[in-house]
Coordinates of C-alpha atoms and ligand atoms in Angstrom, one line a residue:
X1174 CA -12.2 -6.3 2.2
X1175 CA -14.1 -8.6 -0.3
X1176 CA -11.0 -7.8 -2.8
X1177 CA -8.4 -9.0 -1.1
X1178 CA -8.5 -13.2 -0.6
X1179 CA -5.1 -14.1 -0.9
X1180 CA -1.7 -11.7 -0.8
X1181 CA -2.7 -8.3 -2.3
X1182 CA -4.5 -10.2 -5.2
X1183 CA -8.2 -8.7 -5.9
X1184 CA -11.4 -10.4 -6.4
X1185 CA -14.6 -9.3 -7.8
X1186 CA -16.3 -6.6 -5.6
X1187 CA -19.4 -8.8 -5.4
X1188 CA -17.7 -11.8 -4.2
X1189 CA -19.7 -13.2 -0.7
X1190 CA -17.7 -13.1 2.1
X1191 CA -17.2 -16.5 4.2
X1192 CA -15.8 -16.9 7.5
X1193 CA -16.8 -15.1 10.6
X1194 CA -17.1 -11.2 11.3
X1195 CA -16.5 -9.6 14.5
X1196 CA -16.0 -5.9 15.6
X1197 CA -13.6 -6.3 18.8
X1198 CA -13.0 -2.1 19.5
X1199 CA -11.4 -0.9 16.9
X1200 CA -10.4 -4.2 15.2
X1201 CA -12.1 -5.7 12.8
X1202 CA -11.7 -9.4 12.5
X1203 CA -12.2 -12.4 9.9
X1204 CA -11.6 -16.1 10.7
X1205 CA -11.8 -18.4 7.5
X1206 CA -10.7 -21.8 6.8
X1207 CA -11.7 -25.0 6.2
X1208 CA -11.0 -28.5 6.3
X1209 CA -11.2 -32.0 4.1
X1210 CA -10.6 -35.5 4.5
X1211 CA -10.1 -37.1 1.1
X1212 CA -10.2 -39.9 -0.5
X1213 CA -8.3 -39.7 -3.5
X1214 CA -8.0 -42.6 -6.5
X1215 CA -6.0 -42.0 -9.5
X1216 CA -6.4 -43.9 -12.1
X1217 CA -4.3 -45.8 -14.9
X1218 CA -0.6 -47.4 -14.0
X1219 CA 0.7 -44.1 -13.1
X1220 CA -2.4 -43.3 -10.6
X1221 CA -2.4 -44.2 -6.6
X1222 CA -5.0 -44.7 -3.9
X1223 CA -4.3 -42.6 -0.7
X1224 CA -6.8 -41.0 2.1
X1225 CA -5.1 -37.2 3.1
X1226 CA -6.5 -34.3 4.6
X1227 CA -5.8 -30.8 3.5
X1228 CA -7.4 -27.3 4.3
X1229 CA -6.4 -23.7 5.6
X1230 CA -7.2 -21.3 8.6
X1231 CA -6.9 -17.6 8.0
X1232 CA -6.7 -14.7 10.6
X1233 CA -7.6 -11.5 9.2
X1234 CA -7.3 -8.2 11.6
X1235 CA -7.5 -4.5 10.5
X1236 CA -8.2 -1.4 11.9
X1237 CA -8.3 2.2 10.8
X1238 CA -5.8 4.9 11.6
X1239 CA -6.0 8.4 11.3
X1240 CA -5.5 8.4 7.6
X1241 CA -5.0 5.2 6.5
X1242 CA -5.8 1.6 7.6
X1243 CA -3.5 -1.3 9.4
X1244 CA -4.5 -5.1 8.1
X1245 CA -2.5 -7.7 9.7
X1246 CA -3.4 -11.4 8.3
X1247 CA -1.9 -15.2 9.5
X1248 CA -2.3 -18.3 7.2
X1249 CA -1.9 -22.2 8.1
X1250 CA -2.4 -24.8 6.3
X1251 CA -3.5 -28.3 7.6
X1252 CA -1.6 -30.4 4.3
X1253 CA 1.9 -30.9 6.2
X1254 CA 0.3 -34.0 8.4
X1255 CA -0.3 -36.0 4.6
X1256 CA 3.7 -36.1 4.6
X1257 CA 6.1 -34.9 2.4
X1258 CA 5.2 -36.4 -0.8
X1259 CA 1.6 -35.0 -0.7
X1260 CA -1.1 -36.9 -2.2
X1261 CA -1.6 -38.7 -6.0
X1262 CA -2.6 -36.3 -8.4
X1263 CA -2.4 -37.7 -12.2
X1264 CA 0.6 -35.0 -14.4
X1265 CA 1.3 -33.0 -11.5
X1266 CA 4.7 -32.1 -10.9
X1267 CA 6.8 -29.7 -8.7
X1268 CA 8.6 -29.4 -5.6
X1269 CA 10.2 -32.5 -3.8
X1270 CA 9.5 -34.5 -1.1
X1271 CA 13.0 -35.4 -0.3
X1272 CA 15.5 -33.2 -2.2
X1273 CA 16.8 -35.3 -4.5
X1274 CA 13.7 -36.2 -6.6
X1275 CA 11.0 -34.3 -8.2
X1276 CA 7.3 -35.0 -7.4
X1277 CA 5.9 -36.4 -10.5
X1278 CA 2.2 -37.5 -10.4
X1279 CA 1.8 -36.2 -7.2
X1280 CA 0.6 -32.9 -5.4
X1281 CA 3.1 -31.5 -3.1
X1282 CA 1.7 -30.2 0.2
X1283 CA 1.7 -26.6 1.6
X1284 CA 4.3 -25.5 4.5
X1285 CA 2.2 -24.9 7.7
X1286 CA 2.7 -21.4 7.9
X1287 CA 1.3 -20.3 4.2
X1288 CA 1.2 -16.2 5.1
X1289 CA 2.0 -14.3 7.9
X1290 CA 2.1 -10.9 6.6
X1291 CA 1.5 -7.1 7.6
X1292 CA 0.0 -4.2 5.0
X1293 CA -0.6 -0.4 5.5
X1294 CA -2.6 1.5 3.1
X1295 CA -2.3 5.2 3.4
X1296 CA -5.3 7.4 1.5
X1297 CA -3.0 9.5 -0.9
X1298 CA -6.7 11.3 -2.0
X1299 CA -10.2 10.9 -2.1
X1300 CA -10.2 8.4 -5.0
X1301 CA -6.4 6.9 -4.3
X1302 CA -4.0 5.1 -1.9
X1303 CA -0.9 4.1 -1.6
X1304 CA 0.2 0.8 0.4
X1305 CA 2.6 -1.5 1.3
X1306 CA 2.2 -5.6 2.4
X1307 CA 5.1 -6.9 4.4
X1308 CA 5.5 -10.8 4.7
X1309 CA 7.6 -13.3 6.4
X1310 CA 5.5 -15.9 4.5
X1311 CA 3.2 -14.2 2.0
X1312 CA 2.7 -13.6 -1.8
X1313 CA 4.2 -11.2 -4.3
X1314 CA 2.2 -9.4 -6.9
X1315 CA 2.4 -12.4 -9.4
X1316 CA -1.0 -14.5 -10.6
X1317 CA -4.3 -14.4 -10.2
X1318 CA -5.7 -14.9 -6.4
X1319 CA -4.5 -18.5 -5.5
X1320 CA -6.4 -21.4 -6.5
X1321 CA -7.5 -22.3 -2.5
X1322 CA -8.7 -18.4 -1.9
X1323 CA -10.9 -17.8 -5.3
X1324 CA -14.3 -18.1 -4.9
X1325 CA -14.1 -20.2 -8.7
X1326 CA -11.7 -22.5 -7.1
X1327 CA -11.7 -23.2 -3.1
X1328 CA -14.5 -26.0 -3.3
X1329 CA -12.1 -28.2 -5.4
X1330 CA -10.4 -30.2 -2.6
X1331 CA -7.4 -30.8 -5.9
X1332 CA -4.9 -28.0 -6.9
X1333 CA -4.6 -27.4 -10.5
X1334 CA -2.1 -28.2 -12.8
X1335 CA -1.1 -25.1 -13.9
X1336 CA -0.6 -24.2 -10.3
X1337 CA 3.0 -23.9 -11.4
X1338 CA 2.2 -21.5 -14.1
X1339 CA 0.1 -19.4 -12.4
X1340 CA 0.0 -18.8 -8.8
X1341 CA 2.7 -21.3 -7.1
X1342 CA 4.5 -18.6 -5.6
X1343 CA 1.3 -18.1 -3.3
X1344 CA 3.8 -19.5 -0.3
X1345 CA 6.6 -17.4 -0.4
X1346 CA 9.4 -17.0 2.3
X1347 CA 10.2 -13.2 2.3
X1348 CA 8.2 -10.7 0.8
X1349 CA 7.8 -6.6 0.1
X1350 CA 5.1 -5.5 -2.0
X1351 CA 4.3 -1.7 -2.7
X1352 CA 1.4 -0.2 -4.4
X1353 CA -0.7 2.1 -5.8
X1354 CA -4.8 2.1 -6.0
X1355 CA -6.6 4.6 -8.6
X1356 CA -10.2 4.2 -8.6
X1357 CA -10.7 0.8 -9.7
X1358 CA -6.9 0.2 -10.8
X1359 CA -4.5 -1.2 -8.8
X1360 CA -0.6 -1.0 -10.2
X1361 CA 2.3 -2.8 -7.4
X1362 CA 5.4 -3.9 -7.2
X1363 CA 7.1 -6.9 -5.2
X1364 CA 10.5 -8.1 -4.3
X1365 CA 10.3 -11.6 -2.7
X1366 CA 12.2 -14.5 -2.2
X1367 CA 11.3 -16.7 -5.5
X1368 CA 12.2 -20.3 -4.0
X1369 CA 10.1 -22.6 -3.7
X1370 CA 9.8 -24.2 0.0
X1371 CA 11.8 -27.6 0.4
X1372 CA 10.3 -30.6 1.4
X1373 CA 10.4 -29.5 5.5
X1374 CA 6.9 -28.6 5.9
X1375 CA 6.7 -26.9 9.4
X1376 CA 9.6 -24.3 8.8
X1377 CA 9.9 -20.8 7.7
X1378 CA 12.9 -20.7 4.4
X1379 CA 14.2 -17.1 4.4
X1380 CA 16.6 -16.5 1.7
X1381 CA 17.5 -12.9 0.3
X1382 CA 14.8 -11.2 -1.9
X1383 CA 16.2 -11.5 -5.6
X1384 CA 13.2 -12.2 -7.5
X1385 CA 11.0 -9.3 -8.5
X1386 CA 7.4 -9.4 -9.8
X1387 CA 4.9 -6.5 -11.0
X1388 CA 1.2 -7.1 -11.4
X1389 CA -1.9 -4.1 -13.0
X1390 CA -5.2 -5.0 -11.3
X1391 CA -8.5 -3.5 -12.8
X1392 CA -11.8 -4.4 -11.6
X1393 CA -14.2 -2.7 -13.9
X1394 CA -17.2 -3.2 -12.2
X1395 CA -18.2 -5.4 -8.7
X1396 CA -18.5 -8.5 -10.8
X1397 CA -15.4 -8.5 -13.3
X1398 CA -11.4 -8.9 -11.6
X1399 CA -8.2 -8.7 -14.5
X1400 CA -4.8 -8.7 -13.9
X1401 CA -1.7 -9.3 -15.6
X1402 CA 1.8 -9.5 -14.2
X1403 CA 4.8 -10.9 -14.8
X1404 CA 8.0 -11.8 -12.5
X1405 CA 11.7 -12.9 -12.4
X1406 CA 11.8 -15.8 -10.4
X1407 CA 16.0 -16.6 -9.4
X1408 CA 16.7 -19.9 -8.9
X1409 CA 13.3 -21.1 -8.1
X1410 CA 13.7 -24.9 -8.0
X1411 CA 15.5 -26.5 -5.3
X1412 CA 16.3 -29.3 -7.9
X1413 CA 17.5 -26.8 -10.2
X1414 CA 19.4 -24.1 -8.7
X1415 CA 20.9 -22.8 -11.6
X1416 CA 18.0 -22.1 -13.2
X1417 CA 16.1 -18.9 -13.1
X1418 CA 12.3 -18.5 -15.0
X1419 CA 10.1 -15.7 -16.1
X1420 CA 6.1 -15.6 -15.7
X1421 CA 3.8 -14.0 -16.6
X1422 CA -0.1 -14.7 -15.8
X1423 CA -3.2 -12.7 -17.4
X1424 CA -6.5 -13.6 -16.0
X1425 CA -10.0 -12.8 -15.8
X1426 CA -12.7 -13.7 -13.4
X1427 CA -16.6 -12.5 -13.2
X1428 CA -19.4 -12.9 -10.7
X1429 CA -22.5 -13.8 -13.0
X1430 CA -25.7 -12.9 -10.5
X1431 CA -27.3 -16.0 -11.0
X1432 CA -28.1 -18.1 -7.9
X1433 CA -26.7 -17.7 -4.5
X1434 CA -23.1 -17.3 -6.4
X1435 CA -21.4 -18.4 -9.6
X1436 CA -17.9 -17.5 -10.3
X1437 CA -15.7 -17.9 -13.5
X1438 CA -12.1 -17.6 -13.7
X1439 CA -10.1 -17.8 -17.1
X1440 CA -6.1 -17.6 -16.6
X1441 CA -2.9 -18.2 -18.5
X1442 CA 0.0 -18.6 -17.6
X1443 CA 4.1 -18.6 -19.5
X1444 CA 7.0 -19.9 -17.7
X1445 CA 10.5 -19.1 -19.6
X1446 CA 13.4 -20.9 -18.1
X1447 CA 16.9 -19.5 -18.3
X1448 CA 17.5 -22.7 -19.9
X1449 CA 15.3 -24.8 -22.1
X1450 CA 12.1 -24.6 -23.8
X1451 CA 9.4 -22.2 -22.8
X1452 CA 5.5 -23.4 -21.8
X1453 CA 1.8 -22.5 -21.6
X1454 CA -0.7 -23.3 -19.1
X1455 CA -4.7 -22.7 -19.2
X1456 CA -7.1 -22.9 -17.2
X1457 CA -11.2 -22.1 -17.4
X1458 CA -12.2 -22.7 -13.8
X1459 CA -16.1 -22.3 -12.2
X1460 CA -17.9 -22.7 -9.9
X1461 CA -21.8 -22.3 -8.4
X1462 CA -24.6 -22.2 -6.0
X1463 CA -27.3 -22.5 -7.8
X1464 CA -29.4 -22.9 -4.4
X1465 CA -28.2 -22.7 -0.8
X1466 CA -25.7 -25.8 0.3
X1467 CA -25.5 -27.1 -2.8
X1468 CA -22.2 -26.2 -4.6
X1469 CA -20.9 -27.6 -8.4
X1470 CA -17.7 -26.7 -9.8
X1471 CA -15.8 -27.9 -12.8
X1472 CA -12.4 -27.1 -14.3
X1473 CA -10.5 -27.7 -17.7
X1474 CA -6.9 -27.0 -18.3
X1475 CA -4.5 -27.6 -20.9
X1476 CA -0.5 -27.6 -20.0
X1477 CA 2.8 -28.5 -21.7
X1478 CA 4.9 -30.8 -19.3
X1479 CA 8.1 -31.8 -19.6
X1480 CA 8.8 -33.0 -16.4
X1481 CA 6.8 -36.4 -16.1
X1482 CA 9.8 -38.4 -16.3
X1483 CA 13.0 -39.0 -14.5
X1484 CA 16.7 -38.7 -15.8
X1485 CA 17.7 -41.8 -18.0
X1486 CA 13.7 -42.5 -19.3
X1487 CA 13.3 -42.6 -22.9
X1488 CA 10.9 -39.7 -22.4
X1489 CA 12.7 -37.4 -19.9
X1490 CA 12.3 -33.5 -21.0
X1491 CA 10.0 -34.6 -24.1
X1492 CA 7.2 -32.0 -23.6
X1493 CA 3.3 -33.2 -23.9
X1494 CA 0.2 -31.4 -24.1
X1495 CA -2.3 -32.6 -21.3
X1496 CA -5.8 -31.5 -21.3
X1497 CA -7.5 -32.4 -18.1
X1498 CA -11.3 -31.8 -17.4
X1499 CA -12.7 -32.0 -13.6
X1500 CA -16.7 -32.2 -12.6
X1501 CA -17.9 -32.3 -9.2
X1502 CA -20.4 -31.1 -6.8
X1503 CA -20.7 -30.6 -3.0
X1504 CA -23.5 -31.4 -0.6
X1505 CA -23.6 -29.2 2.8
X1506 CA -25.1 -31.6 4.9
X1507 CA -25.6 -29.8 8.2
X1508 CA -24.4 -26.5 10.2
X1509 CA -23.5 -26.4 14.1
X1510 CA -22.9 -23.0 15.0
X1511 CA -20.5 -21.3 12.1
X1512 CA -19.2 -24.9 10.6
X1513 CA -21.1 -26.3 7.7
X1514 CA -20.4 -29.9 7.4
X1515 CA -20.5 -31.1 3.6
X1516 CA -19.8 -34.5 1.4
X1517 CA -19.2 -34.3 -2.2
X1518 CA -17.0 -35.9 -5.0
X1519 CA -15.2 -35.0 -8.0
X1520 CA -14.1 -36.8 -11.8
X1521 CA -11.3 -35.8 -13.9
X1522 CA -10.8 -37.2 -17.4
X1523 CA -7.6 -36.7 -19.3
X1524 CA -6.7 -36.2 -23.0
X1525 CA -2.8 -36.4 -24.1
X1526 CA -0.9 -38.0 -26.9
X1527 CA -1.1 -41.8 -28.0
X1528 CA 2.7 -41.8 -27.1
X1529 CA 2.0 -41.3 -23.3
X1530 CA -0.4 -44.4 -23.5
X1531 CA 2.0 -47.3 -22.6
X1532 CA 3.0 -45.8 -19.6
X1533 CA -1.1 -43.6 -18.7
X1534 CA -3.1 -45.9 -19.9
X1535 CA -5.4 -45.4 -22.4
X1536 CA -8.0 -43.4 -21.1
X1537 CA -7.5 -43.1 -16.9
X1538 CA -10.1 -41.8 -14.6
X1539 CA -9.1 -40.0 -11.7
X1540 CA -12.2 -39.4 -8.5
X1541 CA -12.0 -37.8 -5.1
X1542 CA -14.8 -38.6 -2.4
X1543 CA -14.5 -36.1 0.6
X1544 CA -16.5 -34.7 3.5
X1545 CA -15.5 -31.3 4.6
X1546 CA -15.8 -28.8 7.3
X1547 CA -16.0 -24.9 6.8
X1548 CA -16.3 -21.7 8.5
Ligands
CU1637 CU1 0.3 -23.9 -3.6

């Protein structure tokens, strides 16, 4: 159960567990989720003051059956309330928050229903199994577990920018994933609706399930997670329907037993469009407890965007290389019952080329103050 955090997606073995446990007859049960109010500044003439919340619940229920094991699992998110153009977030692009124009320096938010899916694993023998993971909203075997859900990455109240290079299709509208489990290997196969939800935050998007995606999982011991997979998104932008892209993700992330917990996660991530040029994303992601409560976390990434302008700017569909570093910590203050209450902050600092300066600023500094409440 440690494995799975988000979709079908595997985590190291020795990944703690959060949330709360219960055995209800034969049902076992995990509630996980938590909650932030945020103050975000961006900096420079591009960056935005604005106050949002954003966070998740997750149901997880499973039970064994007479040779296999039923896991049922229901995702919502608590970003649709910020509104539909999400919150400031300095070089982030994708999505739209009202079908016309692209989200540039901003961070879309999630729909409200982020997975609502149904898997079956059947034991095939004593060192194999065979399943299959059914969504109406889920994720297809494409990426490394989604930023919000790995252990490196769910402290840090901000999505990455290579979300759109690496796990983006976390929220998908229609998805069938089979696979196979050998030992520590894990090879699968998904068909799944590849568009990206529209700017209507509260509704489910079916559409038929064209895009395909295939993903090889290996977790050599209980502290190391690899995958690498690759998809064929069709017509994944609502903006740009015509347009179909290829990914594919490799990524690594390891447990060091130092502390309460300290995660690493390294990823990279290729989008080819069907038209125009091709791009990178990285991204070195960690995070740690070095003692109880106290939780710090950085991330750097490094991303080729070409969408930071509109139609008719002098830079529209250049491509730039932005390096971005984040640093923060959090504080948990107090517990009542199962919800720790924390505060912490974070800093990101940006490096891109002198030609982005008249219209970034020189050197613009980005911080997030938040308190935040967590099963
Ligand atoms: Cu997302």
């Amino acid at each position: 159960m440690t494995r799975e955090a988000s979709g079908t997606s595997w985590q190291p073995d020795s990944t703690p567990m959060a949330g709360i446990q219960n055995m209800t007859g034969a049902w076992l049960t995990m509630l996980h989720g938590y909650a932030d109010v945020v103050y975000d500044h961006q900096g420079g003439p591009r960056g935005n003051t604005q106050t949002f919340t954003t966070g998740m619940l997750m149901f997880m229920g499973r039970r064994e059956l007479t040779n296999g094991v039923l896991g049922l699992r229901l995702m919502l998110s608590a970003d649709p309330p910020m509104g539909k153009s999400g919150y400031p977030l300095l070089f982030q692009t994708g999505e739209t928050a009202n079908g016309r124009a692209p989200l540039i320096d901003r961070q879309h938010p999630h729909n409200l229903l982020m997975e609502a899916a149904a898997t079956y694993s059947h034991a095939a023998a004593a060192d194999s199994s065979v399943f299959v993971y059914l969504g109406l909203a889920g994720e297809p075997a494409l990426g490394p577990v989604a930023f919000m859900h790995r252990l490196s990455g769910e402290d840090n109240p901000e999505a990455p920018l290579t979300h759109h290079w690496l796990d983006s299709t976390h929220v998908s509208y229609g998805v069938v994933t089979g696979g196979y489990i050998w030992r520590q290997f894990k090879l699968e196969a998904s068909a799944f609706n590849g568009r990206e939800p529209d700017q209507y935050r509260y509704d489910v998007e079916i559409r038929p399930l064209e895009s395909y995606a295939a993903r090889l999982s290996y977790n050599p011991t209980s502290d190391w997670s690899l995958q690498a997979s690759t998809g064929h998104l069709v017509s994944p932008e609502q903006l740009q329907p015509n347009v179909n892209e290829r990914r594919t993700t490799a990524s690594a992330s390891y447990n060091a037993p130092i502390g309460q917990w300290w995660q690493t996660t390294l990823a990279w991530g290729r989008n080819s469009p069907s038209t125009g040029q091709a791009s990178a994303g990285w991204l070195l992601e960690s995070a740690a407890q070095p003692l109880q409560g106290q939780t710090v976390f950085g991330r750097i990434e490094r991303v080729a965007k070409d969408e930071l302008f509109l139609p008719g700017a002098a830079f529209y569909e250049d491509s730039f290389t932005i390096n971005k570093l984040s640093l923060g910590y959090i504080y948990d203050v107090v517990r009542l019952q199962s919800i720790h209450f924390g505060a912490g902050g974070l800093v990101s600092v940006y490096r891109f080329p002198g030609a982005l300066d008249s219209v970034y600023g020189t050197s613009p500094t980005s911080f997030m103050l938040f308190v935040r409440a967590r099963l």
